[in-house]
GROMACS .gro file of N, CA and C in nm:
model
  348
    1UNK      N    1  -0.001  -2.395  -0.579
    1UNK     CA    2  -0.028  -2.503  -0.671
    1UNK      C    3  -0.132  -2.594  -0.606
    2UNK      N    4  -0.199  -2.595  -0.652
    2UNK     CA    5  -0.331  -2.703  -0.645
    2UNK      C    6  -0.315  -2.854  -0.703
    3UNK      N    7  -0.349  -2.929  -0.600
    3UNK     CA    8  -0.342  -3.111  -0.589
    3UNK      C    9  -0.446  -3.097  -0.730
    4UNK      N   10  -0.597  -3.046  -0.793
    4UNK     CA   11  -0.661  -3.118  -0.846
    4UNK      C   12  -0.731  -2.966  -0.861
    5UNK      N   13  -0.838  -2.950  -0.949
    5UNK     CA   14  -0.966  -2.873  -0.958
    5UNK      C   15  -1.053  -2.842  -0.847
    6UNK      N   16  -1.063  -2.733  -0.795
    6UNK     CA   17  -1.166  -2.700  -0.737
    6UNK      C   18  -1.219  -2.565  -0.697
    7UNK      N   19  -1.396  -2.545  -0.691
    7UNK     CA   20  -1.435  -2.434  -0.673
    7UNK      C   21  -1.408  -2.407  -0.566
    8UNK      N   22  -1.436  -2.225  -0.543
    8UNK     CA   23  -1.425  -2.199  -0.410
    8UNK      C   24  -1.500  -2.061  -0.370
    9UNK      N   25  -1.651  -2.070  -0.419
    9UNK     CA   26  -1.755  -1.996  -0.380
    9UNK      C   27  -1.686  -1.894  -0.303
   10UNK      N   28  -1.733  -1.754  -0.308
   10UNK     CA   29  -1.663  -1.663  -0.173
   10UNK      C   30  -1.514  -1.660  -0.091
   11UNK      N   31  -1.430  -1.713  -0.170
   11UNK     CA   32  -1.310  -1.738  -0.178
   11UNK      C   33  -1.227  -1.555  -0.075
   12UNK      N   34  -1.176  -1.572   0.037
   12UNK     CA   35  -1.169  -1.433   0.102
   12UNK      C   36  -1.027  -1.473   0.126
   13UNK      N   37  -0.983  -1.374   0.050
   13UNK     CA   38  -0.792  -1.400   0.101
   13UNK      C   39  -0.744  -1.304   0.153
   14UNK      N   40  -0.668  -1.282   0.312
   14UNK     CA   41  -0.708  -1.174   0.372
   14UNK      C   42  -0.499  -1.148   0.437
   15UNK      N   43  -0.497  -1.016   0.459
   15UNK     CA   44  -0.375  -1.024   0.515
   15UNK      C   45  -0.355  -0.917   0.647
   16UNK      N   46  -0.302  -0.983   0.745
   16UNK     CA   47  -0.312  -0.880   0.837
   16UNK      C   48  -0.154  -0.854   0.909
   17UNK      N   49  -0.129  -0.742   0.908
   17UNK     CA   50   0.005  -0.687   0.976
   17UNK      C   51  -0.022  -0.620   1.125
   18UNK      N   52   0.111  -0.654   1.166
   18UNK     CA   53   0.102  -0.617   1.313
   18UNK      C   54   0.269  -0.551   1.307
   19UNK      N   55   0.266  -0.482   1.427
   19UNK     CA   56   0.414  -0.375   1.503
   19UNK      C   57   0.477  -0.514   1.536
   20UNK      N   58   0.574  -0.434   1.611
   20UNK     CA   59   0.679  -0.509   1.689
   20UNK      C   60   0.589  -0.554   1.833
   21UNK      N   61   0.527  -0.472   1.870
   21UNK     CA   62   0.453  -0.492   2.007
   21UNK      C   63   0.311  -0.635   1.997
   22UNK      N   64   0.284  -0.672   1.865
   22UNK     CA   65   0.176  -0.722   1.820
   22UNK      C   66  -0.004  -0.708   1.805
   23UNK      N   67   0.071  -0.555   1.788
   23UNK     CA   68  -0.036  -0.483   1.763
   23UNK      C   69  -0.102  -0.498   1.596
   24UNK      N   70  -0.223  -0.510   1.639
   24UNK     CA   71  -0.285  -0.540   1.431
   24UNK      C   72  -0.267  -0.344   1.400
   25UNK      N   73  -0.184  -0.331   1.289
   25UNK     CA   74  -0.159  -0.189   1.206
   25UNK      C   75  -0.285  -0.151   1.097
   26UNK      N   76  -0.340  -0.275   1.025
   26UNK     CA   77  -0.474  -0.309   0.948
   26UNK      C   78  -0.455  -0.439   0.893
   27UNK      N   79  -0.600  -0.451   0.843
   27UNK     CA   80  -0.612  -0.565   0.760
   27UNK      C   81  -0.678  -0.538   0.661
   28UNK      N   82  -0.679  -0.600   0.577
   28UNK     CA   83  -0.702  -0.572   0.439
   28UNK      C   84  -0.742  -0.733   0.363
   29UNK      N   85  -0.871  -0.730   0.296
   29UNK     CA   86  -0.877  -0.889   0.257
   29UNK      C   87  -0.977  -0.868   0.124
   30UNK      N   88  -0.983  -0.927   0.009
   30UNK     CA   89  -1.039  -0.901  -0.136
   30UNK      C   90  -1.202  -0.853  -0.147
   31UNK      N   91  -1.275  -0.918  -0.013
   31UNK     CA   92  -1.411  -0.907   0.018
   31UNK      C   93  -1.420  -0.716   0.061
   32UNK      N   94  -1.296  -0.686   0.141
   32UNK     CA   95  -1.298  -0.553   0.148
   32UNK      C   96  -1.352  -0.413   0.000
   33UNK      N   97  -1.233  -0.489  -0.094
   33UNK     CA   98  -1.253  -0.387  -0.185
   33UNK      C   99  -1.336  -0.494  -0.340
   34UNK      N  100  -1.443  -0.506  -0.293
   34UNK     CA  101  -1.535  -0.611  -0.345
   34UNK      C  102  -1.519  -0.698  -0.449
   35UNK      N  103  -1.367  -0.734  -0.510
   35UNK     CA  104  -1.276  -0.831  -0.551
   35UNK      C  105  -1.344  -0.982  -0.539
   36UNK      N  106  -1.423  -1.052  -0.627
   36UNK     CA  107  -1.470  -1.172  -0.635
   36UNK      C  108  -1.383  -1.266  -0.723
   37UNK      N  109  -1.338  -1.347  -0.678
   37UNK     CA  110  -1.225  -1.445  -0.724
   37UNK      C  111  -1.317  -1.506  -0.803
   38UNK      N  112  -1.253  -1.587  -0.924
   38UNK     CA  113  -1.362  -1.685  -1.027
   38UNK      C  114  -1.301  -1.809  -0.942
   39UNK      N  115  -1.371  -1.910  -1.113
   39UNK     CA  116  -1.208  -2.003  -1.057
   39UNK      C  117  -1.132  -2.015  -1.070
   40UNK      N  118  -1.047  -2.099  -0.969
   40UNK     CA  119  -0.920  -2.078  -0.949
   40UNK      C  120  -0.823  -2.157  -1.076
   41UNK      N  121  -0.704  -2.103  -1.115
   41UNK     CA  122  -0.583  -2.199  -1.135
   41UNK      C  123  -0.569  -2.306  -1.091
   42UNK      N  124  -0.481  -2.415  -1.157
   42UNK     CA  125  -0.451  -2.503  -1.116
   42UNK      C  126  -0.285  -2.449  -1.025
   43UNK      N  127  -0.197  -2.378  -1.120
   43UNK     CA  128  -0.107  -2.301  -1.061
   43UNK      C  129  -0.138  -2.159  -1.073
   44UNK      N  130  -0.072  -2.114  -0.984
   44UNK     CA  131  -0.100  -1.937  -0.938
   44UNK      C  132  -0.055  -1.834  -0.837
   45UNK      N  133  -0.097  -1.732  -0.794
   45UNK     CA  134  -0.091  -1.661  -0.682
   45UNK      C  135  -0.161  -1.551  -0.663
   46UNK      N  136  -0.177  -1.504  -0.525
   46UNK     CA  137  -0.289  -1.408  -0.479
   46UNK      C  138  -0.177  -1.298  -0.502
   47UNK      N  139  -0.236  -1.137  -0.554
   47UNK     CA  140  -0.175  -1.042  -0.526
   47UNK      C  141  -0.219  -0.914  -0.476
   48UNK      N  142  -0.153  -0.872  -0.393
   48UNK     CA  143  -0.269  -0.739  -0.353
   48UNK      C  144  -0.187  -0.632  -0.333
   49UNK      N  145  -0.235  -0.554  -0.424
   49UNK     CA  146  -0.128  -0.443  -0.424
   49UNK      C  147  -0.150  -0.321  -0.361
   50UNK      N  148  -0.071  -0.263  -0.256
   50UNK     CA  149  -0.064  -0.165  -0.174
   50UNK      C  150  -0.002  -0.045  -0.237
   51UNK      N  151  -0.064   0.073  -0.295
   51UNK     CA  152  -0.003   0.141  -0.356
   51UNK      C  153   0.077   0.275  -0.294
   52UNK      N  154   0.040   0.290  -0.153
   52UNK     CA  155   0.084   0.395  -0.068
   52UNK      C  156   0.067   0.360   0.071
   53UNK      N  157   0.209   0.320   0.158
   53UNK     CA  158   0.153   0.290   0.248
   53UNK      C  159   0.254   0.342   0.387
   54UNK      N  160   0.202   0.489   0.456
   54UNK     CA  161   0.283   0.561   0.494
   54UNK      C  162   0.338   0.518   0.631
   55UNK      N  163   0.418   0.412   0.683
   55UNK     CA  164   0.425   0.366   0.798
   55UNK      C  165   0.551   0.448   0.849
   56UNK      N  166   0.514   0.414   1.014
   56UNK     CA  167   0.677   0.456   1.040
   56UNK      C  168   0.796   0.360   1.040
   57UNK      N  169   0.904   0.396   1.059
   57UNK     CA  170   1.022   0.313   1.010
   57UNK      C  171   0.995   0.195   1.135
   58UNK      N  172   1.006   0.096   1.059
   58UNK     CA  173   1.014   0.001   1.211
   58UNK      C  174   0.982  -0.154   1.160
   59UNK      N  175   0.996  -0.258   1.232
   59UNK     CA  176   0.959  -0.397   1.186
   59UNK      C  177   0.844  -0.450   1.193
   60UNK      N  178   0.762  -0.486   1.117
   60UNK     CA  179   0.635  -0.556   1.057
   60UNK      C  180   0.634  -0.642   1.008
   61UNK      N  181   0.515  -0.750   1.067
   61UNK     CA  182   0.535  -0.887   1.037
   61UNK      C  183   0.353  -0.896   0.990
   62UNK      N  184   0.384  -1.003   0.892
   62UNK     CA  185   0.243  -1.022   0.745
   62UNK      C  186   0.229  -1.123   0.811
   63UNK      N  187   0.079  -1.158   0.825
   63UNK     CA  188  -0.032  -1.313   0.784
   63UNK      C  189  -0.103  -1.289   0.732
   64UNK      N  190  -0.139  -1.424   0.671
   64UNK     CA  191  -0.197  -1.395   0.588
   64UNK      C  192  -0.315  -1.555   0.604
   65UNK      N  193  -0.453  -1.552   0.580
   65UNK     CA  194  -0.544  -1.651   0.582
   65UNK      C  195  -0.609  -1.652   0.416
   66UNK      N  196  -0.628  -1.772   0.393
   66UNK     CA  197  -0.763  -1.809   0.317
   66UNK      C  198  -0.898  -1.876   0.336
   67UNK      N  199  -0.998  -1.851   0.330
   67UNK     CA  200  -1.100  -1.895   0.387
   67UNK      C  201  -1.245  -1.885   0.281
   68UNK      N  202  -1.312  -1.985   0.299
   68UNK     CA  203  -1.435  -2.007   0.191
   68UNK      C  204  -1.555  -1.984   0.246
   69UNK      N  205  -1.645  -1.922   0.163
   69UNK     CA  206  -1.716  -1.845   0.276
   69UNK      C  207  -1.840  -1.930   0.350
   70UNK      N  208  -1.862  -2.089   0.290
   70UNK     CA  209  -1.940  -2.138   0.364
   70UNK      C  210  -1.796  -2.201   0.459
   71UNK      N  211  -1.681  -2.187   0.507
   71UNK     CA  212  -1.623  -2.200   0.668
   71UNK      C  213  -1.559  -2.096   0.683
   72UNK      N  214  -1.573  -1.983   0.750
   72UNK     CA  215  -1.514  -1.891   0.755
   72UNK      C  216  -1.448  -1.871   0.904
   73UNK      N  217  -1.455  -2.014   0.941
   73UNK     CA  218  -1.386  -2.024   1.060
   73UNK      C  219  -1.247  -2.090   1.074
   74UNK      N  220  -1.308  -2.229   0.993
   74UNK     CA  221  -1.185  -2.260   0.952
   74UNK      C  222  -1.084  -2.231   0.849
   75UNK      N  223  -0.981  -2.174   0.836
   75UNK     CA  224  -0.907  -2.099   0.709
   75UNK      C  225  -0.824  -2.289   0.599
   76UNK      N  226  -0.873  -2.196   0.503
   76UNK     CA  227  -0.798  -2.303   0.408
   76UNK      C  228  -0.625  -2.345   0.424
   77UNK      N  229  -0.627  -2.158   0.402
   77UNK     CA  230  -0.454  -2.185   0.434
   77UNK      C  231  -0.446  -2.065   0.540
   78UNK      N  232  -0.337  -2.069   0.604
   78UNK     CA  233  -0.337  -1.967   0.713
   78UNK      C  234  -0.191  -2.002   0.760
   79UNK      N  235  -0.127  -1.880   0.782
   79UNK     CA  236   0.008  -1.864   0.859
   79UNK      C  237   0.029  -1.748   0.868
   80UNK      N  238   0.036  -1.757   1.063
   80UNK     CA  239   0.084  -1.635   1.093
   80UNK      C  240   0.201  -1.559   1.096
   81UNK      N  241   0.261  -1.478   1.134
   81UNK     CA  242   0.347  -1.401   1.103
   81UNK      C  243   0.442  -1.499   0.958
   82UNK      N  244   0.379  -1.469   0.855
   82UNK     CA  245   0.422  -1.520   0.738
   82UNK      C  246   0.580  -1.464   0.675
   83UNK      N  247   0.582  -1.342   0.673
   83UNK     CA  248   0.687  -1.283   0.630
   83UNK      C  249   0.684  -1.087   0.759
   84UNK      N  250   0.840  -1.093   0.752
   84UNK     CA  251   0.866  -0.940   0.803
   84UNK      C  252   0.948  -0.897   0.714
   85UNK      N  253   0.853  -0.761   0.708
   85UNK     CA  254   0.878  -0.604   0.635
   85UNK      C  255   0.940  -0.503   0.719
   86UNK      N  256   1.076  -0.468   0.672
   86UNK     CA  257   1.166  -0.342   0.773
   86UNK      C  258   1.116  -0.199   0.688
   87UNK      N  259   1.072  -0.153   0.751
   87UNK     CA  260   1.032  -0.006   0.708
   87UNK      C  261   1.124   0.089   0.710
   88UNK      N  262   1.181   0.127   0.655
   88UNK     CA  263   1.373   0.223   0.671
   88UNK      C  264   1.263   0.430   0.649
   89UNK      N  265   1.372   0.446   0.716
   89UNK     CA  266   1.307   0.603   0.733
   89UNK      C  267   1.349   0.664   0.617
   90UNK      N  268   1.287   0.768   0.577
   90UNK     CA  269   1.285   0.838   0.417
   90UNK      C  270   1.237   0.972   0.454
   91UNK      N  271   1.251   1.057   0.393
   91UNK     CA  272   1.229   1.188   0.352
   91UNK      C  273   1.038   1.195   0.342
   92UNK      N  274   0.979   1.176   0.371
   92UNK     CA  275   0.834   1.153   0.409
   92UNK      C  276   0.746   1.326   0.333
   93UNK      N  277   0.804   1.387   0.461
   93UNK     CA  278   0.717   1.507   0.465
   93UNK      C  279   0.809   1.605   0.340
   94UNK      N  280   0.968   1.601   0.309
   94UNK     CA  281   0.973   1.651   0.163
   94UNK      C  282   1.100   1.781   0.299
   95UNK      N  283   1.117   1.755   0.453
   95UNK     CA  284   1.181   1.850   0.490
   95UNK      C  285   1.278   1.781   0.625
   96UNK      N  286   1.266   1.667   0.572
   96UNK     CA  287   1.409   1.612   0.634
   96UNK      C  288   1.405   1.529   0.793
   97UNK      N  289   1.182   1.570   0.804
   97UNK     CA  290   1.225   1.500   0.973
   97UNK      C  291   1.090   1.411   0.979
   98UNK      N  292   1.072   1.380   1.080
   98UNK     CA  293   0.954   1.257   1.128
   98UNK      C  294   0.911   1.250   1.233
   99UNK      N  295   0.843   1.256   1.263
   99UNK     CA  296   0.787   1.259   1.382
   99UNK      C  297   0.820   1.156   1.458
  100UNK      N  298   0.858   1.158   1.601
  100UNK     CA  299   0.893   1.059   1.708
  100UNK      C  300   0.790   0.973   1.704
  101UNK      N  301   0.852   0.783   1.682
  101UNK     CA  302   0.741   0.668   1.649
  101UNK      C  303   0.633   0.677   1.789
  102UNK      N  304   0.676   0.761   1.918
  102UNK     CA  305   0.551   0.688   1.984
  102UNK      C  306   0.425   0.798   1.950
  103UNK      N  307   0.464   0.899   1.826
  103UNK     CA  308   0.345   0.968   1.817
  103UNK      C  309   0.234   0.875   1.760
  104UNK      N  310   0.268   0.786   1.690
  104UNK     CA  311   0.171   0.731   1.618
  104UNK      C  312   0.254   0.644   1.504
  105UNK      N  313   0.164   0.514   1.456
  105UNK     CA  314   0.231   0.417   1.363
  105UNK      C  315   0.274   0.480   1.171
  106UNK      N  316   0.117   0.581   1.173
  106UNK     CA  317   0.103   0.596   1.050
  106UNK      C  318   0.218   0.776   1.010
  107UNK      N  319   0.231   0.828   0.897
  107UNK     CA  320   0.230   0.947   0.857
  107UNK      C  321   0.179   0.963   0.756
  108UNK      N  322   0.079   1.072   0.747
  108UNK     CA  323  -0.037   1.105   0.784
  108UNK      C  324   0.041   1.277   0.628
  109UNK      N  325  -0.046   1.315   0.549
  109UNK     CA  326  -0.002   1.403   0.508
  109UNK      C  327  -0.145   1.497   0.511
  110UNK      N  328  -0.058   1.631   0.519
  110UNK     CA  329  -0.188   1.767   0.571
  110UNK      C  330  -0.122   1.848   0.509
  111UNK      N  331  -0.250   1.958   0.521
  111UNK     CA  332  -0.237   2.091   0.471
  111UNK      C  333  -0.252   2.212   0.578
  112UNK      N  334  -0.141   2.252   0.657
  112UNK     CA  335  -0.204   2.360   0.685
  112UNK      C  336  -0.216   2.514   0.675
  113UNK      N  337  -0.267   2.575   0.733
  113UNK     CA  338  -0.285   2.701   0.662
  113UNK      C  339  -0.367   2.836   0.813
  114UNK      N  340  -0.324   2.921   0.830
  114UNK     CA  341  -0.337   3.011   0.892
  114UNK      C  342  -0.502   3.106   0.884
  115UNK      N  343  -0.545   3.088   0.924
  115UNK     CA  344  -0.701   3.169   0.863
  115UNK      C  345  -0.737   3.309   0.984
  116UNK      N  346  -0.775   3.449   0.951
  116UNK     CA  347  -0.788   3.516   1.032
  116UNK      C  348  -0.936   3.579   0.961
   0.00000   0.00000   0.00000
């Protein structure tokens, strides 16, 4: 909710997740997928929708910044570790197993196939 009216040229609302270790997993922010905000609401909210996102089971914590693109240093709004996401283990690959987390954060889907 907004005190009053105002523009916000280049408006970049960005969110970045990290592991348990505080490692960045990605970031992702509207300038990425070339998403130009108009203007804004007086009331509202940013949404960004992740439609597949194959992690391994484990705890993840969201920030998230806003920033205008003549200060892109200083963020409008900004808080870090904003919210944590528990990732619960699931049936992934369709055969019941998962690969041990220190192989890697993501799973990853393939095809393979034998060639002679």
């Amino acid at each position: 909710e907004a005190e009053g009216t105002a523009d916000f040229p280049g408006l970049t609302v960005a969110l970045t997740v990290r592991n348990q270790l505080d490692t960045p997993v990605f970031h992702q922010n509207n300038a990425l997928s070339q998403v130009v905000f108009g203007p804004l609401p007086r009331t509202g909210l940013f949404a960004c929708r992740i439609p597949r996102l194959p992690l391994q089971p484990g705890k993840y914590r969201i920030s998230y910044s806003i920033r205008t693109q003549a200060n892109t240093r200083e963020p409008i709004d900004e808080i870090d570790a904003a919210a944590e996401v528990s990732v619960a283990a699931g049936d992934f690959f369709g055969g019941g197993r998962l690969p041990p987390a220190r192989e890697g954060l993501f799973l990853v889907d393939a095809a393979w196939e034998l060639r002679g």
